[in-house]
Amino acid sequence: MVRILLINPPWARNVEPPLGLGLIQAAIRETARAAGRTAVVRIVDANALAAGSIARAATSDGSTRMHRAILHRDRVLMELLSDQAYRSPRVYTRTMSVYADLLRGFSASHPARITPGDYRDPRFPDYGPDTVHRLVSGPERHPVIDRVMPEIHRAIEAVAPSNIGLSITYRSQFVLGIVLAQAIRRNYPTIALHLGGACLACLPEATIDALTDIGFNPTPGPGEPVFQALTQALTDPDNRPQTPSPGTVRIPFFMPDFTGIDFGRYFAPVPVIPLISSRGCYWSRCRFCDECRDPFEMDEPAAFLARFRRVQSLAPGAMIHITDNAIPPAMLNTLRTQRPGIPWYGFVRPSRELTDRRYTAELAESGCRMLQIGFESPVPAVLERMGKGVDPDWYPSILASLRSAKIRSFAYLMFGFPGQTLEDNRKTIDFLIAHPPDFMNVSIFRMPPGSPLSRELSRESETEGPPVPLTDRLYRAPSVDSVPLPVLRRWIDSEFLDHPAIRSIKQKTPPLYKSSHAAFLNSLEM
């Protein structure tokens, strides 16, 4: 019998179950079934457990603010777990503020800073191999891990797994993921550990080597092939198949299996079901992005639509989060023409089609509640340097078309790209004044080592000077023309965010959880 436990470690936004583990659980069950065997597999979402447990463990620091947060703790958590917190912007902002205070109260005596969507420990500022060794040789007790270990102990006793997989999807899970893996190994040294998740694909090679040497079996890339091969080996010990190299086989698009997941632990008014229709990015030419490191692969639209419709029977009233880097046009057309009528949201590239009001009206009829759109900049020259392949003249019509269809727009904007000037940035202010989106996310350009721009600079440095350093912070330091970071930060804080029109959009954007909660607020007058 196949016995495998899958764990989602703290710390990340607590809104939906981990898609990667849902896909792996489905892959394990399907592989075992094909071999005529039974699979005992369970997902423990330690992140969802920690989100509530840590807030309940907050202690007072003597301040009036913390005293009030603890006084209202039970009500605030109940509001986040139901529809109460999402009924008005005022209630939502107040509720999230109290939750943030509770997390601050829990971590007041610990060096780490915990916020609703992030975990930062100044003792471990990078992602290098030294950090890994320091984490595994650190104290056996950790206040966050102590909150989740009892449930993990119970799950291990119930499943009796021969293998445990931990999925480190976000950078904020890196430290606690390693600490949790080490805690499990100390208690259960005979169980094989496997570390996976999207974050591992971004780690320096030396860090992956360190995790391998420690015995954590890191597997950057999709986890389905790894656990399919492991399941096959467990069902037939005499015929141990090798795990295929990334990109060498087509990975089936499984319906994620969230059996055993307690949706009552997630901060959302309805169950949120993550689905994918593609892997990689169909554009893959943006110079600032590293999503092009994986080949683009898309499911058959009819098969995706069938999975999409299955959600209605599995979780009535659910919201679907399409997690693709950018939803392919073929999938948008399938949803638009077939109109399943199930609420959904996801990320798209700006396109001419979105300027068509009939097109967006049909998307709304399909169930679309919000689109996250990577505008980046309204300046043509900046977009050309970025390799975006879009026309900023579409932007006003896109926003107007979405507004007419009552689809909320979540605009993503970027500053600090090489060659992007403060004057270019001021044109973003002018654009937002004339064409405000419903919500916005503002980022400062940071160059991942897998991006085309990073590779271009590396090739240039090989012939023109010292190499561009690959830091253990997951980003290269660009030696290219850009506004100095301190100047840019001051400009954003003062001139940009202080503008009344920009401040209005920022105030409407859900704090802390941002896009993860914005889709729930789309019926409110913000």
XYZ file of C-alpha atoms in Angstrom:
526
model
C 0.000 0.000 0.000
C 1.209 3.508 -0.854
C 1.325 5.823 2.177
C 2.334 9.447 1.578
C 1.787 12.644 3.565
C 1.850 16.069 1.875
C 2.398 19.263 3.890
C 1.945 22.936 3.048
C 4.204 24.806 5.528
C 3.569 28.274 6.959
C 3.678 31.203 5.958
C 1.541 32.562 3.106
C -1.833 34.191 2.522
C -4.529 31.927 3.899
C -7.294 32.015 1.284
C -7.276 28.754 -0.692
C -5.809 25.240 -0.498
C -2.368 24.612 -2.039
C -2.881 23.815 -5.719
C 0.443 21.990 -6.096
C -0.375 19.502 -3.345
C -3.888 19.012 -4.706
C -2.389 18.087 -8.090
C 0.167 15.771 -6.467
C -2.499 14.044 -4.381
C -4.512 13.453 -7.572
C -1.417 12.131 -9.371
C -0.613 9.707 -6.529
C -4.146 8.335 -6.382
C -4.389 7.959 -10.163
C -1.001 6.235 -10.418
C -1.815 3.817 -7.599
C -5.232 3.084 -9.070
C -3.679 2.319 -12.473
C -1.372 -0.187 -10.732
C -4.281 -1.813 -8.917
C -3.098 -0.557 -5.534
C -4.583 1.601 -2.806
C -3.028 4.920 -1.866
C -3.352 6.379 1.614
C -2.455 10.013 1.051
C -3.342 13.118 3.015
C -2.705 16.846 2.774
C -1.966 18.816 5.929
C -2.269 22.533 5.296
C -0.086 23.717 8.159
C -0.266 27.240 6.755
C -4.048 27.381 7.221
C -3.677 25.890 10.687
C -1.028 28.434 11.683
C -3.020 31.397 10.368
C -5.686 30.979 13.030
C -3.644 29.295 15.735
C -1.015 32.019 15.889
C -3.629 34.774 16.110
C -5.283 32.954 19.014
C -1.922 32.665 20.792
C -1.143 36.399 20.705
C -0.300 37.973 24.043
C -0.637 41.561 25.166
C 2.325 43.908 25.087
C 0.593 46.324 27.428
C -0.574 48.690 24.696
C -4.183 49.741 24.293
C -4.117 48.695 20.648
C -3.031 45.156 21.441
C -5.483 44.929 24.329
C -8.316 45.797 21.924
C -7.048 43.311 19.311
C -7.101 40.481 21.859
C -10.496 41.589 23.142
C -11.985 41.370 19.619
C -9.932 38.353 18.476
C -12.715 35.766 18.288
C -15.047 38.084 16.410
C -12.354 39.142 13.939
C -11.370 35.563 13.109
C -15.021 34.620 12.682
C -15.494 37.556 10.289
C -12.488 36.505 8.195
C -13.731 32.908 8.006
C -17.244 33.939 6.921
C -18.696 36.659 4.723
C -18.863 39.218 7.535
C -15.495 40.895 6.877
C -16.164 41.412 3.172
C -19.460 43.290 3.347
C -17.975 46.763 3.476
C -14.539 48.301 2.909
C -14.605 49.820 6.372
C -15.260 46.506 8.106
C -12.716 44.711 5.923
C -9.920 47.199 6.587
C -10.615 47.210 10.330
C -10.742 43.413 10.478
C -7.457 42.920 8.622
C -5.800 45.572 10.785
C -6.793 43.736 13.964
C -5.585 40.436 12.510
C -2.229 42.053 11.695
C -2.012 43.314 15.276
C -2.611 39.805 16.605
C 0.226 38.409 14.498
C 2.482 41.187 15.708
C 1.528 40.324 19.280
C 2.421 36.680 18.747
C 5.855 37.450 17.318
C 6.736 40.310 19.672
C 9.230 38.164 21.586
C 10.696 36.520 18.465
C 13.130 38.074 15.956
C 10.848 37.248 13.029
C 8.269 39.710 11.746
C 4.978 38.060 10.833
C 2.332 39.912 8.816
C -0.834 38.461 7.285
C 0.953 37.751 4.001
C 4.640 37.551 4.849
C 7.258 36.129 7.197
C 10.676 37.756 7.507
C 13.454 36.796 9.876
C 16.408 39.232 9.840
C 18.692 36.432 10.993
C 18.172 34.740 7.614
C 18.144 37.531 5.018
C 19.154 35.374 2.035
C 18.522 31.989 0.446
C 22.064 30.677 0.274
C 23.470 27.348 1.501
C 24.766 28.912 4.727
C 21.190 29.857 5.616
C 20.086 26.263 5.064
C 22.821 24.878 7.329
C 22.061 27.437 10.033
C 18.348 26.576 9.907
C 18.818 22.824 10.254
C 21.353 23.230 13.071
C 19.244 25.768 14.968
C 17.148 25.261 18.110
C 14.720 22.348 18.120
C 11.824 24.601 19.166
C 10.268 27.317 17.021
C 7.121 29.196 18.117
C 5.369 28.911 14.731
C 6.301 25.273 14.125
C 5.272 24.407 17.685
C 1.731 25.509 16.803
C 1.417 23.073 13.880
C 3.437 20.046 15.008
C 0.642 18.418 17.081
C -1.559 18.110 13.996
C 1.358 16.858 11.914
C 2.111 14.245 14.578
C -1.523 13.079 14.437
C -1.440 12.898 10.644
C 1.799 10.878 10.649
C 0.344 8.444 13.176
C -2.832 8.048 11.100
C -1.189 7.739 7.660
C 2.048 5.983 8.714
C 3.778 7.427 5.638
C 6.987 6.108 4.139
C 7.433 9.477 2.384
C 6.527 13.067 3.234
C 6.455 15.910 0.716
C 6.689 19.578 1.724
C 5.763 22.233 -0.821
C 7.633 25.545 -0.493
C 5.731 27.648 -2.989
C 6.509 31.181 -1.808
C 9.674 32.847 -0.546
C 7.847 33.564 2.730
C 7.652 29.786 3.306
C 11.370 29.141 2.839
C 12.613 29.576 6.416
C 9.674 27.857 8.099
C 9.606 25.121 5.454
C 13.220 24.166 6.216
C 12.640 24.399 9.979
C 9.538 22.202 9.679
C 11.357 19.624 7.544
C 14.112 19.412 10.130
C 11.593 19.073 12.975
C 9.958 16.150 11.167
C 13.311 14.511 10.530
C 14.287 14.800 14.198
C 11.079 13.056 15.244
C 10.797 10.568 12.364
C 14.298 9.857 11.007
C 13.204 6.824 8.948
C 10.632 8.726 6.840
C 11.979 10.011 3.496
C 11.503 13.765 3.024
C 10.942 15.494 -0.319
C 11.044 19.278 -0.749
C 9.333 20.808 -3.762
C 7.365 23.856 -4.799
C 7.822 26.846 -7.066
C 10.255 28.588 -4.710
C 12.849 25.845 -5.221
C 13.014 26.607 -8.940
C 14.287 30.100 -8.043
C 16.924 29.062 -5.509
C 20.659 29.275 -6.246
C 22.163 25.969 -7.365
C 24.387 25.913 -4.280
C 21.282 25.990 -2.081
C 19.751 23.035 -3.920
C 23.042 21.184 -3.477
C 22.975 21.923 0.261
C 19.403 20.629 0.579
C 20.435 17.494 -1.304
C 23.454 16.894 0.912
C 21.277 17.248 4.004
C 18.951 14.574 2.639
C 15.845 16.666 1.934
C 15.550 15.442 -1.684
C 14.766 18.815 -3.304
C 12.827 18.611 -6.570
C 12.561 21.969 -8.393
C 9.769 22.008 -10.925
C 6.348 20.331 -11.005
C 5.964 17.652 -8.344
C 3.507 15.393 -10.157
C 6.153 13.396 -12.117
C 8.263 12.964 -8.976
C 5.425 11.485 -6.946
C 4.097 9.465 -9.863
C 7.510 7.799 -10.147
C 7.674 7.373 -6.366
C 4.203 5.814 -6.312
C 5.146 3.415 -9.103
C 8.257 2.415 -7.158
C 6.203 1.795 -4.014
C 3.670 -0.340 -5.890
C 6.363 -2.386 -7.642
C 9.628 -2.402 -5.644
C 11.302 -4.691 -8.206
C 10.756 -2.191 -11.022
C 11.821 1.230 -9.850
C 11.210 3.810 -12.606
C 13.482 6.821 -12.763
C 11.997 10.238 -12.146
C 11.886 11.940 -15.573
C 13.978 15.046 -16.082
C 11.981 18.311 -16.120
C 10.552 19.035 -19.553
C 11.086 15.512 -20.916
C 7.501 14.264 -20.477
C 4.085 15.856 -20.745
C 2.490 16.198 -17.335
C -1.247 15.474 -17.325
C -3.524 18.304 -16.233
C -5.113 16.598 -13.244
C -8.211 17.783 -11.466
C -6.749 18.804 -8.095
C -7.778 16.473 -5.293
C -8.506 18.398 -2.113
C -9.900 15.416 -0.198
C -9.468 16.012 3.525
C -9.034 19.785 3.182
C -11.004 21.795 5.741
C -12.273 24.821 3.794
C -13.539 26.256 7.051
C -9.986 27.285 7.941
C -9.512 29.646 4.996
C -10.056 33.397 5.217
C -12.646 33.664 2.465
C -16.430 34.086 2.310
C -16.776 31.076 -0.037
C -14.525 28.110 -0.898
C -11.803 29.155 -3.343
C -10.680 26.416 -5.745
C -7.395 26.993 -7.618
C -7.177 25.525 -11.130
C -4.606 25.698 -13.924
C -5.185 25.565 -17.655
C -1.544 25.963 -18.696
C 2.056 25.826 -17.479
C 4.684 28.393 -18.347
C 3.667 31.522 -20.246
C 2.273 31.616 -23.765
C 4.036 34.936 -24.425
C 7.384 34.187 -22.731
C 9.100 37.258 -24.170
C 8.984 39.767 -21.316
C 12.611 40.582 -20.548
C 11.962 41.149 -16.820
C 10.199 37.832 -16.121
C 11.594 34.345 -15.470
C 8.398 32.422 -16.268
C 9.955 31.668 -19.659
C 12.309 29.194 -17.959
C 9.656 26.484 -18.382
C 8.213 25.551 -21.773
C 4.634 26.627 -22.377
C 2.101 23.831 -22.216
C -1.691 24.189 -22.419
C -4.457 21.737 -21.669
C -7.202 20.977 -24.163
C -9.847 23.699 -23.704
C -12.653 21.125 -23.499
C -10.819 19.182 -20.776
C -10.203 22.364 -18.806
C -13.858 23.338 -19.135
C -14.862 19.912 -17.800
C -12.647 20.411 -14.725
C -13.993 23.924 -14.350
C -17.583 22.625 -14.275
C -16.745 19.835 -11.828
C -16.086 22.462 -9.174
C -19.805 23.180 -8.984
C -20.543 19.656 -7.759
C -17.473 19.416 -5.526
C -17.848 22.808 -3.826
C -21.168 24.557 -4.519
C -20.885 28.325 -4.379
C -17.109 28.261 -4.846
C -14.966 30.913 -6.508
C -12.404 29.563 -8.996
C -8.941 31.097 -9.050
C -7.267 30.385 -12.390
C -3.610 30.466 -11.368
C -1.985 30.539 -14.836
C 0.819 33.073 -15.298
C -1.445 34.452 -18.020
C -4.682 32.756 -19.067
C -4.230 31.746 -22.737
C -6.617 33.371 -25.263
C -7.984 29.930 -26.207
C -9.096 29.366 -22.613
C -10.673 32.810 -22.374
C -12.571 32.116 -25.590
C -13.760 28.758 -24.237
C -15.079 30.343 -21.056
C -16.566 33.248 -23.005
C -18.455 31.063 -25.481
C -19.462 28.218 -23.138
C -20.329 30.488 -20.205
C -20.242 28.024 -17.296
C -21.513 30.726 -14.944
C -19.195 29.828 -12.046
C -17.458 32.832 -10.419
C -13.770 33.065 -11.335
C -10.812 35.407 -11.571
C -7.256 35.262 -12.900
C -4.310 36.984 -14.537
C -4.348 38.050 -18.199
C -2.148 39.990 -20.582
C -3.514 43.260 -21.980
C -5.026 42.458 -25.364
C -7.045 44.083 -28.121
C -9.883 41.635 -27.438
C -10.379 43.114 -23.981
C -11.215 46.484 -25.542
C -14.349 44.913 -27.065
C -17.332 45.474 -24.777
C -19.207 42.512 -26.191
C -16.196 40.309 -25.448
C -15.933 41.437 -21.824
C -19.716 41.199 -21.367
C -19.499 37.553 -22.431
C -16.602 37.010 -20.012
C -18.803 38.426 -17.266
C -21.592 36.014 -18.238
C -19.072 33.161 -17.982
C -18.585 34.092 -14.323
C -15.579 36.429 -14.513
C -15.487 38.674 -11.463
C -12.014 40.198 -11.723
C -9.043 40.268 -14.082
C -5.485 40.930 -12.915
C -3.729 42.734 -15.750
C -0.004 43.364 -16.159
C -0.040 46.901 -17.555
C 3.441 47.695 -16.120
C 3.622 51.161 -17.764
C 1.614 53.307 -20.182
C 4.817 54.511 -21.896
C 5.433 52.815 -25.294
C 9.229 53.062 -25.104
C 9.291 51.440 -21.659
C 7.009 48.619 -22.793
C 9.199 48.042 -25.836
C 12.302 47.724 -23.654
C 10.394 45.323 -21.408
C 9.411 43.136 -24.351
C 5.725 43.280 -23.338
C 4.400 43.137 -26.876
C 1.312 45.222 -26.061
C -0.010 48.594 -27.183
C -0.681 51.032 -24.321
C -3.313 52.718 -26.495
C -5.481 49.698 -25.595
C -5.320 50.426 -21.879
C -8.082 53.064 -21.557
C -10.498 50.989 -23.636
C -9.674 47.831 -21.659
C -10.501 49.515 -18.362
C -13.672 51.078 -19.764
C -14.758 47.759 -21.280
C -14.235 45.887 -17.998
C -16.077 48.563 -16.087
C -19.063 48.341 -18.440
C -19.163 44.554 -17.895
C -18.870 44.992 -14.104
C -15.609 43.030 -14.064
C -13.195 44.488 -11.569
C -9.727 45.431 -12.803
C -6.569 44.820 -10.761
C -3.756 46.717 -12.485
C -0.104 45.746 -12.000
C 2.394 48.584 -12.428
C 6.180 48.495 -12.389
C 8.787 51.154 -11.679
C 12.574 51.019 -11.768
C 13.050 49.084 -15.015
C 16.383 49.872 -16.705
C 15.994 53.065 -18.691
C 12.681 53.976 -17.054
C 12.938 57.594 -15.918
C 11.066 59.590 -13.328
C 9.397 61.408 -16.206
C 8.166 58.042 -17.496
C 6.846 57.338 -14.017
C 4.953 60.629 -13.957
C 3.155 59.545 -17.113
C 1.841 56.610 -15.078
C 0.310 59.141 -12.674
C -1.327 60.969 -15.590
C -2.694 57.673 -16.904
C -4.151 56.618 -13.541
C -5.799 60.005 -13.059
C -7.537 59.713 -16.422
C -8.231 55.970 -16.318
C -8.305 54.635 -12.746
C -8.494 50.857 -12.297
C -10.457 49.406 -9.411
C -7.358 48.082 -7.636
C -3.629 48.305 -8.195
C -0.345 46.686 -7.271
C 2.852 48.721 -7.493
C 6.201 46.943 -7.681
C 9.831 47.958 -8.001
C 11.719 46.009 -10.652
C 13.895 43.226 -9.311
C 15.707 41.050 -11.801
C 15.337 37.271 -11.343
C 18.379 35.334 -12.608
C 16.244 33.298 -15.016
C 14.916 36.340 -16.866
C 16.023 37.188 -20.429
C 17.441 40.530 -19.268
C 19.593 38.791 -16.660
C 20.941 36.385 -19.258
C 21.645 39.271 -21.641
C 23.624 41.119 -18.989
C 25.534 37.944 -18.119
C 26.575 37.509 -21.755
C 27.641 41.156 -21.946
C 29.653 40.915 -18.738
C 31.561 37.907 -20.072
C 33.154 40.112 -22.711
C 32.990 43.584 -21.195
C 33.878 43.169 -17.533
C 33.242 41.312 -14.287
C 30.138 39.118 -14.200
C 26.842 40.393 -12.882
C 26.640 38.791 -9.422
C 24.007 36.184 -8.649
C 22.985 36.970 -5.114
C 21.510 34.611 -2.542
C 18.506 36.942 -2.395
C 17.184 35.358 -5.612
C 17.801 38.440 -7.751
C 20.701 39.756 -9.764
C 21.952 43.247 -9.094
C 21.585 45.036 -12.459
C 24.568 47.158 -13.498
C 22.400 49.069 -15.941
C 20.946 52.535 -16.206
C 18.043 52.956 -13.801
C 16.831 55.422 -11.171
C 18.756 54.788 -7.919
C 16.635 52.737 -5.556
C 16.599 55.270 -2.667
C 15.496 58.009 -5.068
C 12.816 55.788 -6.556
C 11.449 54.749 -3.166
C 11.236 58.394 -2.051
C 9.460 59.308 -5.275
C 6.900 56.494 -4.872
C 6.202 57.358 -1.231
C 5.921 61.077 -1.801
C 4.961 62.120 -5.309
C 3.218 58.923 -6.452
C 1.319 57.542 -3.469
C 0.670 60.998 -2.066
C -1.297 62.080 -5.141
C -5.035 62.232 -4.266
C -6.092 60.141 -7.277
C -3.500 57.445 -6.559
C -4.315 57.500 -2.863
C -7.950 56.831 -3.723
C -7.081 53.693 -5.719
C -4.717 52.502 -2.982
C -7.399 52.953 -0.339
C -9.796 50.805 -2.369
C -7.205 48.037 -2.805
C -7.500 45.411 -0.046
C -4.509 45.820 2.270
C -2.172 42.927 2.984
C -4.035 40.183 1.049
C -4.524 42.403 -2.034
C -5.620 40.377 -5.097
C -6.416 37.332 -2.954
C -9.353 39.197 -1.418
C -10.142 41.788 -4.088
C -12.402 39.428 -6.026
C -14.653 39.106 -2.978
C -15.114 42.854 -2.786
C -16.239 43.262 -6.385
C -19.868 43.843 -5.486
C -19.061 46.653 -3.079
C -19.058 50.348 -3.776
C -15.449 51.032 -2.895
